[in-house]
Amino acid sequence: MDANDLLAGIEAIGRNPGGGYTRLAWDDATMQLREWFAGSAAALGLEVTEDGNGNQLAWWGHGPDALLVGSHLDSVPEGGPLDGPLGVSSALAAVARLKAEGWQPSRPIAVVNFTDEEGGRFGVACLGSRLATGAITPDAALALRDDAGDSLAEVMSAQGRDPRAVGRADWLDNVSSYVELHVEQGRWLEPHGSAVGVASAIWPHGRYRFDFCGQGNHAGATAMADRHDPMLAYAATVLAARELATIGDRSHSRSPQARATFGRVRVNPGSTNSIPSTVTAWLDARAASEAELEALVGAIIGRAEAAALADGTTVATRAESTTGAVEFDHALRHRLAALLDAPVLPTGAGHDAGILAATLPTAMLFVRNPTGVSHAPEESATPDDIDTGVDALVRVVKELG
Ligand code: GLV
Ligand code: MN
Ligand code: MN
């Protein structure tokens, strides 16, 4: 069982005509991927379990002190083929290689497929790992709604899962470290001439909902001076976000080490010849420290409020999902970097490993992405680099297992 073959086996699942992948939690594509995961793991002689949150685990051995390896199988809308599936496929391929060699682990090994890492359906990133670790309450999670208005509780029930089983997972008590292999997001390994790197840290980041509210009206009959158009404050906020993340905000003495993105917007009623009544938009913001992130988001909200006021409109904001700064376990990351002779690099992306890092020693391996593009169809790694990533994971499992 080879990682490139495993990935080829799922390349048609959830692929859109434009080549992007839409695999959202509990949709048809991720349900097929669950079956693929269970079947592939069973073919390796692993025992497959699913916790109350939908996280799938494939066990090689039982008992305490397990080493967890894996990633997730969901994607962002129109995402790439590797963000998530590369880590799961590489973990299965590594176990296959170790079994073929006759290697015997001294502790249990588990391969994981975390549910809803991207938060592409219910808005909260890393929902499966947050629930398993108790970082979000079952009530808060079950009440989340997707764009169709269905709650997580309803969606899970429709897929035959019991919403009452959602919450902190017992299996976590038997796990003492986690290693997640992931496609690189950004382009750092290519110019540094390395196929594999080890993660040092994840920037703090969050998702914030902005509800701009105005007066819907006729696009032809309403004079420009008489409008309360919420689109204008939204547009001003998008520009302010770029400016504040790029040049910083001197009043907060903040360095320009930040990112701010409005990637999702909903306009109501969404009619060409109507002034909108509401515009709802989601900001993804990230910065090098929690203080900088707070200052950045505060400054963007301040600019949104000022713009709304100027047009006689309003804006209400709330955080939907936040993740603090993550420093991966120092001893583990130095051990793996030395073992693999690999460079250590930070990541601007979020991961389940970042959630688990609050609970147990956690590390990440990155596999070179020649385009640097991620969350888009151009996300890639060469077949040779994918094999090199599996080699690295095999060495890590042997070292730790
Ligand atoms: C996940 O990839 C994220 O960084 O949002
Ligand atoms: Mn992602
Ligand atoms: Mn990912």
PDB file of N, CA and C in Angstrom, residues 262-308:
ATOM      1  N   PHE A 262     -10.943  38.418   3.648  1.00  0.00           N
ATOM      2  CA  PHE A 262     -12.385  38.196   3.555  1.00  0.00           C
ATOM      3  C   PHE A 262     -12.600  37.249   2.379  1.00  0.00           C
ATOM      4  N   GLY A 263     -12.866  35.975   2.668  1.00  0.00           N
ATOM      5  CA  GLY A 263     -12.993  34.987   1.595  1.00  0.00           C
ATOM      6  C   GLY A 263     -14.418  34.517   1.401  1.00  0.00           C
ATOM      7  N   ARG A 264     -15.317  35.027   2.219  1.00  0.00           N
ATOM      8  CA  ARG A 264     -16.702  34.537   2.137  1.00  0.00           C
ATOM      9  C   ARG A 264     -17.641  35.696   2.430  1.00  0.00           C
ATOM     10  N   VAL A 265     -18.624  35.885   1.584  1.00  0.00           N
ATOM     11  CA  VAL A 265     -19.556  36.999   1.766  1.00  0.00           C
ATOM     12  C   VAL A 265     -20.945  36.567   1.293  1.00  0.00           C
ATOM     13  N   ARG A 266     -21.954  37.014   2.034  1.00  0.00           N
ATOM     14  CA  ARG A 266     -23.337  36.679   1.664  1.00  0.00           C
ATOM     15  C   ARG A 266     -24.117  37.988   1.590  1.00  0.00           C
ATOM     16  N   VAL A 267     -24.727  38.241   0.455  1.00  0.00           N
ATOM     17  CA  VAL A 267     -25.450  39.498   0.252  1.00  0.00           C
ATOM     18  C   VAL A 267     -26.937  39.192   0.197  1.00  0.00           C
ATOM     19  N   ASN A 268     -27.694  39.975   0.946  1.00  0.00           N
ATOM     20  CA  ASN A 268     -29.133  39.767   0.969  1.00  0.00           C
ATOM     21  C   ASN A 268     -29.842  41.017   0.433  1.00  0.00           C
ATOM     22  N   PRO A 269     -30.725  40.976  -0.511  1.00  0.00           N
ATOM     23  CA  PRO A 269     -31.254  39.754  -1.123  1.00  0.00           C
ATOM     24  C   PRO A 269     -30.392  39.218  -2.274  1.00  0.00           C
ATOM     25  N   GLY A 270     -29.313  39.878  -2.624  1.00  0.00           N
ATOM     26  CA  GLY A 270     -28.473  39.368  -3.713  1.00  0.00           C
ATOM     27  C   GLY A 270     -29.119  39.577  -5.061  1.00  0.00           C
ATOM     28  N   SER A 271     -29.657  40.768  -5.259  1.00  0.00           N
ATOM     29  CA  SER A 271     -30.365  41.080  -6.498  1.00  0.00           C
ATOM     30  C   SER A 271     -29.655  42.251  -7.174  1.00  0.00           C
ATOM     31  N   THR A 272     -29.414  42.146  -8.483  1.00  0.00           N
ATOM     32  CA  THR A 272     -28.636  43.166  -9.193  1.00  0.00           C
ATOM     33  C   THR A 272     -29.300  44.539  -9.103  1.00  0.00           C
ATOM     34  N   ASN A 273     -30.628  44.586  -9.119  1.00  0.00           N
ATOM     35  CA  ASN A 273     -31.294  45.888  -9.141  1.00  0.00           C
ATOM     36  C   ASN A 273     -31.881  46.272  -7.783  1.00  0.00           C
ATOM     37  N   SER A 274     -31.275  45.724  -6.696  1.00  0.00           N
ATOM     38  CA  SER A 274     -31.692  46.121  -5.344  1.00  0.00           C
ATOM     39  C   SER A 274     -30.474  46.541  -4.536  1.00  0.00           C
ATOM     40  N   ILE A 275     -30.625  47.606  -3.766  1.00  0.00           N
ATOM     41  CA  ILE A 275     -29.606  47.925  -2.759  1.00  0.00           C
ATOM     42  C   ILE A 275     -29.734  46.844  -1.685  1.00  0.00           C
ATOM     43  N   PRO A 276     -28.625  46.232  -1.263  1.00  0.00           N
ATOM     44  CA  PRO A 276     -28.750  45.151  -0.276  1.00  0.00           C
ATOM     45  C   PRO A 276     -29.299  45.654   1.063  1.00  0.00           C
ATOM     46  N   SER A 277     -29.977  44.769   1.765  1.00  0.00           N
ATOM     47  CA  SER A 277     -30.385  45.111   3.139  1.00  0.00           C
ATOM     48  C   SER A 277     -29.328  44.655   4.137  1.00  0.00           C
ATOM     49  N   THR A 278     -28.694  43.525   3.866  1.00  0.00           N
ATOM     50  CA  THR A 278     -27.614  43.060   4.749  1.00  0.00           C
ATOM     51  C   THR A 278     -26.479  42.461   3.918  1.00  0.00           C
ATOM     52  N   VAL A 279     -25.286  42.586   4.486  1.00  0.00           N
ATOM     53  CA  VAL A 279     -24.109  41.907   3.931  1.00  0.00           C
ATOM     54  C   VAL A 279     -23.429  41.208   5.105  1.00  0.00           C
ATOM     55  N   THR A 280     -23.278  39.906   4.987  1.00  0.00           N
ATOM     56  CA  THR A 280     -22.586  39.148   6.035  1.00  0.00           C
ATOM     57  C   THR A 280     -21.265  38.665   5.445  1.00  0.00           C
ATOM     58  N   ALA A 281     -20.192  38.924   6.158  1.00  0.00           N
ATOM     59  CA  ALA A 281     -18.871  38.566   5.634  1.00  0.00           C
ATOM     60  C   ALA A 281     -18.034  37.976   6.758  1.00  0.00           C
ATOM     61  N   TRP A 282     -17.113  37.116   6.372  1.00  0.00           N
ATOM     62  CA  TRP A 282     -16.277  36.432   7.360  1.00  0.00           C
ATOM     63  C   TRP A 282     -14.811  36.812   7.159  1.00  0.00           C
ATOM     64  N   LEU A 283     -14.206  37.285   8.225  1.00  0.00           N
ATOM     65  CA  LEU A 283     -12.789  37.649   8.212  1.00  0.00           C
ATOM     66  C   LEU A 283     -11.970  36.496   8.790  1.00  0.00           C
ATOM     67  N   ASP A 284     -10.927  36.096   8.088  1.00  0.00           N
ATOM     68  CA  ASP A 284      -9.921  35.175   8.639  1.00  0.00           C
ATOM     69  C   ASP A 284      -8.705  36.041   8.935  1.00  0.00           C
ATOM     70  N   ALA A 285      -8.285  36.095  10.192  1.00  0.00           N
ATOM     71  CA  ALA A 285      -7.148  36.940  10.571  1.00  0.00           C
ATOM     72  C   ALA A 285      -6.115  36.120  11.326  1.00  0.00           C
ATOM     73  N   ARG A 286      -4.846  36.416  11.061  1.00  0.00           N
ATOM     74  CA  ARG A 286      -3.746  35.672  11.687  1.00  0.00           C
ATOM     75  C   ARG A 286      -2.607  36.647  11.936  1.00  0.00           C
ATOM     76  N   ALA A 287      -1.849  36.420  13.004  1.00  0.00           N
ATOM     77  CA  ALA A 287      -0.725  37.311  13.297  1.00  0.00           C
ATOM     78  C   ALA A 287       0.317  36.552  14.097  1.00  0.00           C
ATOM     79  N   ALA A 288       1.471  37.164  14.224  1.00  0.00           N
ATOM     80  CA  ALA A 288       2.606  36.471  14.838  1.00  0.00           C
ATOM     81  C   ALA A 288       2.447  36.273  16.342  1.00  0.00           C
ATOM     82  N   SER A 289       1.590  37.080  16.982  1.00  0.00           N
ATOM     83  CA  SER A 289       1.356  36.889  18.427  1.00  0.00           C
ATOM     84  C   SER A 289      -0.111  37.179  18.711  1.00  0.00           C
ATOM     85  N   GLU A 290      -0.557  36.723  19.876  1.00  0.00           N
ATOM     86  CA  GLU A 290      -1.962  36.927  20.226  1.00  0.00           C
ATOM     87  C   GLU A 290      -2.263  38.411  20.392  1.00  0.00           C
ATOM     88  N   ALA A 291      -1.307  39.164  20.959  1.00  0.00           N
ATOM     89  CA  ALA A 291      -1.526  40.608  21.141  1.00  0.00           C
ATOM     90  C   ALA A 291      -1.661  41.293  19.792  1.00  0.00           C
ATOM     91  N   GLU A 292      -0.828  40.884  18.838  1.00  0.00           N
ATOM     92  CA  GLU A 292      -0.908  41.489  17.499  1.00  0.00           C
ATOM     93  C   GLU A 292      -2.213  41.128  16.799  1.00  0.00           C
ATOM     94  N   LEU A 293      -2.662  39.884  17.003  1.00  0.00           N
ATOM     95  CA  LEU A 293      -3.927  39.474  16.382  1.00  0.00           C
ATOM     96  C   LEU A 293      -5.085  40.281  16.965  1.00  0.00           C
ATOM     97  N   GLU A 294      -5.065  40.435  18.278  1.00  0.00           N
ATOM     98  CA  GLU A 294      -6.127  41.189  18.941  1.00  0.00           C
ATOM     99  C   GLU A 294      -6.140  42.640  18.453  1.00  0.00           C
ATOM    100  N   ALA A 295      -4.954  43.217  18.335  1.00  0.00           N
ATOM    101  CA  ALA A 295      -4.860  44.603  17.877  1.00  0.00           C
ATOM    102  C   ALA A 295      -5.332  44.722  16.430  1.00  0.00           C
ATOM    103  N   LEU A 296      -4.946  43.764  15.599  1.00  0.00           N
ATOM    104  CA  LEU A 296      -5.349  43.797  14.193  1.00  0.00           C
ATOM    105  C   LEU A 296      -6.868  43.705  14.060  1.00  0.00           C
ATOM    106  N   VAL A 297      -7.457  42.714  14.727  1.00  0.00           N
ATOM    107  CA  VAL A 297      -8.913  42.523  14.599  1.00  0.00           C
ATOM    108  C   VAL A 297      -9.653  43.725  15.191  1.00  0.00           C
ATOM    109  N   GLY A 298      -9.150  44.233  16.317  1.00  0.00           N
ATOM    110  CA  GLY A 298      -9.777  45.417  16.926  1.00  0.00           C
ATOM    111  C   GLY A 298      -9.736  46.607  15.974  1.00  0.00           C
ATOM    112  N   ALA A 299      -8.612  46.785  15.288  1.00  0.00           N
ATOM    113  CA  ALA A 299      -8.481  47.916  14.362  1.00  0.00           C
ATOM    114  C   ALA A 299      -9.401  47.743  13.157  1.00  0.00           C
ATOM    115  N   ILE A 300      -9.535  46.508  12.658  1.00  0.00           N
ATOM    116  CA  ILE A 300     -10.428  46.277  11.507  1.00  0.00           C
ATOM    117  C   ILE A 300     -11.878  46.541  11.922  1.00  0.00           C
ATOM    118  N   ILE A 301     -12.247  46.076  13.097  1.00  0.00           N
ATOM    119  CA  ILE A 301     -13.623  46.301  13.576  1.00  0.00           C
ATOM    120  C   ILE A 301     -13.869  47.802  13.742  1.00  0.00           C
ATOM    121  N   GLY A 302     -12.875  48.503  14.270  1.00  0.00           N
ATOM    122  CA  GLY A 302     -13.010  49.957  14.438  1.00  0.00           C
ATOM    123  C   GLY A 302     -13.269  50.643  13.105  1.00  0.00           C
ATOM    124  N   ARG A 303     -12.545  50.222  12.076  1.00  0.00           N
ATOM    125  CA  ARG A 303     -12.727  50.834  10.747  1.00  0.00           C
ATOM    126  C   ARG A 303     -14.090  50.449  10.165  1.00  0.00           C
ATOM    127  N   ALA A 304     -14.542  49.221  10.432  1.00  0.00           N
ATOM    128  CA  ALA A 304     -15.865  48.798   9.939  1.00  0.00           C
ATOM    129  C   ALA A 304     -16.955  49.639  10.595  1.00  0.00           C
ATOM    130  N   GLU A 305     -16.821  49.863  11.885  1.00  0.00           N
ATOM    131  CA  GLU A 305     -17.849  50.643  12.608  1.00  0.00           C
ATOM    132  C   GLU A 305     -17.888  52.093  12.116  1.00  0.00           C
ATOM    133  N   ALA A 306     -16.712  52.661  11.889  1.00  0.00           N
ATOM    134  CA  ALA A 306     -16.665  54.051  11.412  1.00  0.00           C
ATOM    135  C   ALA A 306     -17.288  54.149  10.020  1.00  0.00           C
ATOM    136  N   ALA A 307     -16.992  53.180   9.166  1.00  0.00           N
ATOM    137  CA  ALA A 307     -17.541  53.209   7.797  1.00  0.00           C
ATOM    138  C   ALA A 307     -19.054  53.036   7.827  1.00  0.00           C
ATOM    139  N   ALA A 308     -19.538  52.134   8.688  1.00  0.00           N
ATOM    140  CA  ALA A 308     -20.986  51.905   8.768  1.00  0.00           C
ATOM    141  C   ALA A 308     -21.700  53.159   9.260  1.00  0.00           C
TER     142      ALA A 308
END
